[in-house]
Short mmCIF file of C-alpha atoms in Angstrom, two decimals:
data_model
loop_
_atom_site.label_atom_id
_atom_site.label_comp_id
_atom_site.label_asym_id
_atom_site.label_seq_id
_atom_site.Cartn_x
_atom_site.Cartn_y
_atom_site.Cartn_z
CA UNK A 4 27.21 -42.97 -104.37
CA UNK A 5 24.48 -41.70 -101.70
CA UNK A 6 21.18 -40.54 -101.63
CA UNK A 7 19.48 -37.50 -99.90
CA UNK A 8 16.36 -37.39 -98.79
CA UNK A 9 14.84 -34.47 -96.23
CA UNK A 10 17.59 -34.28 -94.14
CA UNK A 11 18.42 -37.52 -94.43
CA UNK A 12 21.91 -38.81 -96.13
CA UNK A 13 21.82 -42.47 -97.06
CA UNK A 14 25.59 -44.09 -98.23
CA UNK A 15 25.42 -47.28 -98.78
CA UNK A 16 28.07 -49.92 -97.53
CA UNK A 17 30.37 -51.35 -100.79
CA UNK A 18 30.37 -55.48 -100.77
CA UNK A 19 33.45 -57.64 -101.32
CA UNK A 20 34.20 -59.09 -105.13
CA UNK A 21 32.30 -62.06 -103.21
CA UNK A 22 29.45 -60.30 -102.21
CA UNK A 23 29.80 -59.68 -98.43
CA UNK A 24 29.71 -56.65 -96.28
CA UNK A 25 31.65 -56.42 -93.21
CA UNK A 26 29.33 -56.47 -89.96
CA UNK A 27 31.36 -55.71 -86.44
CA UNK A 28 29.45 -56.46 -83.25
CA UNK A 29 29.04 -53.78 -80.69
CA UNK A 30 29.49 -56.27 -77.54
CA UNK A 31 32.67 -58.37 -78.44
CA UNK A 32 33.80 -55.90 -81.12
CA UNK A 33 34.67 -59.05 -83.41
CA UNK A 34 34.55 -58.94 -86.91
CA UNK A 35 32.41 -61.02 -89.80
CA UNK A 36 30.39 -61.01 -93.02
CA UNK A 37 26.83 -61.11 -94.38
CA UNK A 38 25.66 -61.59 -98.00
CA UNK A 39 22.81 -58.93 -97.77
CA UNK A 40 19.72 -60.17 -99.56
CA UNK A 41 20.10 -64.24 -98.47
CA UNK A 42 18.64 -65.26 -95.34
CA UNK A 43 15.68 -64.02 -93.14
CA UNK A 44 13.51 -61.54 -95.53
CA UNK A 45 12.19 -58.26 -93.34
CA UNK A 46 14.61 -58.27 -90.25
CA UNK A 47 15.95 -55.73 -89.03
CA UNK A 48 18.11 -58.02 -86.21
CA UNK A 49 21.33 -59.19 -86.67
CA UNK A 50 23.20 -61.76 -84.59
CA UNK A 51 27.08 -61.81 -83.36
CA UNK A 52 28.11 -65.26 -84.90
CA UNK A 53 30.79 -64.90 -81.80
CA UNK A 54 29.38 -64.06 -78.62
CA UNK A 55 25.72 -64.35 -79.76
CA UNK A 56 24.73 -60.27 -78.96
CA UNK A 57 21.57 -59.32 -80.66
CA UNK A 58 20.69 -56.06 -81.95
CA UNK A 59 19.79 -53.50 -84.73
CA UNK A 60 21.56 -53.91 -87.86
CA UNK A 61 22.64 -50.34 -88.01
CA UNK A 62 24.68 -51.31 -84.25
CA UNK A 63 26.98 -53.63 -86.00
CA UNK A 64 28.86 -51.20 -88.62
CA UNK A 65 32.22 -51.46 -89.09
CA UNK A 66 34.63 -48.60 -87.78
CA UNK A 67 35.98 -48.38 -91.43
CA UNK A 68 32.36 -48.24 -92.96
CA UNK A 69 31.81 -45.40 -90.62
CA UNK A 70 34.77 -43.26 -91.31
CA UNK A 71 34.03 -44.16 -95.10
CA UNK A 72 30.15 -42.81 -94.45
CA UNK A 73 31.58 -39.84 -92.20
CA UNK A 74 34.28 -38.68 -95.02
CA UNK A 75 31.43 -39.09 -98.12
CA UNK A 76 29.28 -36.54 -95.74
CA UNK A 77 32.21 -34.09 -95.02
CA UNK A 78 32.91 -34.11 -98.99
CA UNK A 79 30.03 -33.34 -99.61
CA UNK A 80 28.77 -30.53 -97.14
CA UNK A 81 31.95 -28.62 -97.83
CA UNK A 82 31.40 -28.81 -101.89
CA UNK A 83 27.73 -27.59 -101.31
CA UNK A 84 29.38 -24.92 -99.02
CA UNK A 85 31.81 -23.65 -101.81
CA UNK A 86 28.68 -23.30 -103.98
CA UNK A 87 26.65 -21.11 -101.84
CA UNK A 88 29.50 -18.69 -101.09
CA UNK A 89 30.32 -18.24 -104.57
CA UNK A 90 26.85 -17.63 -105.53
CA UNK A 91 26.44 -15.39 -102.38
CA UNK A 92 29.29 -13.95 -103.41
CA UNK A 93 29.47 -13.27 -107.07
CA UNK A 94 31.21 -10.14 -108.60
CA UNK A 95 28.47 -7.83 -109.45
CA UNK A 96 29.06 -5.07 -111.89
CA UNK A 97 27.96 -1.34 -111.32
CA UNK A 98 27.81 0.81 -114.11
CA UNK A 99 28.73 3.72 -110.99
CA UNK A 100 31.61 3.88 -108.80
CA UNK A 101 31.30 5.05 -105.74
CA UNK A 102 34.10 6.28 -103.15
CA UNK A 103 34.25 3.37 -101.15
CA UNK A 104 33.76 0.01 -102.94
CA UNK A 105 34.31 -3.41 -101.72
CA UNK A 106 35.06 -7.08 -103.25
CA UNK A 107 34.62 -10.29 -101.88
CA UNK A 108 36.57 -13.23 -103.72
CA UNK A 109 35.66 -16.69 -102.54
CA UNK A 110 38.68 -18.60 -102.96
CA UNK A 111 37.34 -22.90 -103.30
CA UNK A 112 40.21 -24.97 -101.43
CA UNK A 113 40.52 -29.29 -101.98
CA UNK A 114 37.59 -30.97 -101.06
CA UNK A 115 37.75 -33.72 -98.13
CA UNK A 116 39.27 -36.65 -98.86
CA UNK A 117 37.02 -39.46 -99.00
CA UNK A 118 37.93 -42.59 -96.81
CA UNK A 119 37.18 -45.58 -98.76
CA UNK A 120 38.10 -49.53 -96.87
CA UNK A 121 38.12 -53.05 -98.12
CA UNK A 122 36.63 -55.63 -96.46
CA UNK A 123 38.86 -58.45 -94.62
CA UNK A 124 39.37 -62.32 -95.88
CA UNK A 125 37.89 -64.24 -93.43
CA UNK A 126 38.86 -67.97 -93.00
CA UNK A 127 35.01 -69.70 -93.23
CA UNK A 128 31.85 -69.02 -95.50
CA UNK A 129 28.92 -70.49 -94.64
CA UNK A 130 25.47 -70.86 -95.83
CA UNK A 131 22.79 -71.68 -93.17
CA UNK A 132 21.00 -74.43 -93.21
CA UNK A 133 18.19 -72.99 -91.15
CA UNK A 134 17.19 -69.35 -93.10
CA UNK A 135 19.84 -69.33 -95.99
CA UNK A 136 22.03 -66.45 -94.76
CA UNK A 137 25.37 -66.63 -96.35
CA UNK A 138 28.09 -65.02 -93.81
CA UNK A 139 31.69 -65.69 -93.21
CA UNK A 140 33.36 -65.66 -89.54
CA UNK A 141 37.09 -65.97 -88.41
CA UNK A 142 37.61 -69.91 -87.15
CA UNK A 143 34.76 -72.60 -87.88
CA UNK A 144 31.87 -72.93 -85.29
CA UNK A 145 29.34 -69.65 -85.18
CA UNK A 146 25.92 -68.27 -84.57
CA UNK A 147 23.92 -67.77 -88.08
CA UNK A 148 24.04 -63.83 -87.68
CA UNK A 149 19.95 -63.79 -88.69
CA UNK A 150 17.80 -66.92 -87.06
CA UNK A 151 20.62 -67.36 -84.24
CA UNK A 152 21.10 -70.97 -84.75
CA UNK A 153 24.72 -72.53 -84.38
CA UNK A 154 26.77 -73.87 -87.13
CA UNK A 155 28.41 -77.04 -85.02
CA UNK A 156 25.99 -79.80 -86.27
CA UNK A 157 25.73 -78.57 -90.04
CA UNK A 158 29.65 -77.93 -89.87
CA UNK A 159 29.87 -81.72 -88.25
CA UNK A 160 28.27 -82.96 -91.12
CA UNK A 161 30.29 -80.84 -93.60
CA UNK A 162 33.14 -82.81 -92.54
CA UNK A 163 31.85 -86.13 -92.02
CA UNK A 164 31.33 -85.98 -96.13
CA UNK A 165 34.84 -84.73 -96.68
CA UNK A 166 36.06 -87.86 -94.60
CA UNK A 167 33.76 -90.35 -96.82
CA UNK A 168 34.89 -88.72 -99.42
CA UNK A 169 38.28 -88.86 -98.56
CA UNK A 170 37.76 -92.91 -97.94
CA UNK A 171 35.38 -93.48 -100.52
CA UNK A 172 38.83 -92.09 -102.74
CA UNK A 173 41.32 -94.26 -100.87
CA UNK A 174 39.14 -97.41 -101.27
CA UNK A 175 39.43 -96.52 -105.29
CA UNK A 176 42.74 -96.37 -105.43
CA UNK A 177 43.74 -99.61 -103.02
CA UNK A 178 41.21 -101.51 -105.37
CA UNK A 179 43.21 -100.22 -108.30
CA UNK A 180 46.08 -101.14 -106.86
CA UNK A 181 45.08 -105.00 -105.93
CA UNK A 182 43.60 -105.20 -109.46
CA UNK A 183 46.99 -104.84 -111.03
#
């Protein structure tokens, strides 16, 4: 679920049944998805597909994937709390009583509830032609979130082939029809 290292907690960020992981830009606050892994190997940049803001991959976390990472945390400080008062505070036994004597009792409540989020459906996936990225946006047109390029010409083409295909289909069928 996480890993600790130093004082470091690392949680990582739960992808769609598709694969994606939910990216929100800092600038324009809109929403979108990468395929981690595809696209531009070593970069630490991402891209608003949107408004075309650069900046650090860790800027463009979702508010869900934060509460998510912020809940894990709190679940898990307070369990390692629990455990260190009831080892500080153990029952010891005395084989003498004395006059005055006092107990502790360390009483463990719920733990924190952990926040966990689903990604949105977005309308478009797209891989780029440019680096490879796979990412989905809201809408059609978009900057590739990791070499910046825009979508317009490869999505131009995308649909060019839909409409030849779509002729190419009606041409087959009025030829069947003038054959009869």
């Amino acid at each position: 679920m996480f890993n600790i290292t130093g004082d470091r907690m690392t949680i990582p960020m739960q992808p769609d049944e598709d694969g994606y992981t939910g990216r929100e830009c800092p600038e324009c606050k809109a929403y979108f998805k990468i395929v981690f892994g595809t696209g531009l190997k070593g970069t630490t940049d991402c891209i608003c597909p949107y408004c075309g803001h650069k900046g650090d991959h860790s800027q463009f976390y979702t508010q869900d994937q934060i509460d998510y990472a912020m809940s894990v945390a709190k679940n898990y400080m307070v369990s390692e709390l629990q455990k260190v008062f009831k080892n500080a505070f153990k029952p010891k036994h005395s084989s003498r009583k004395g006059l005055i004597s006092i107990e502790f009792k360390v009483k463990t409540g719920r733990l924190p509830p952990i926040q966990f989020y689903q990604e949105a459906k977005l309308e478009t996936q797209v891989e780029c032609k440019q680096c490879t990225l796979k990412y989905a946006v809201f809408g059609v047109y978009a900057y590739c979130p990791d070499c910046g390029i825009h979508n317009s010409q490869q999505i131009l083409e995308m649909n060019l082939e839909l409409a030849q295909k779509e002729l190419d289909l009606a041409a087959t069928s009025l030829s069947r029809e003038w054959c009869k």
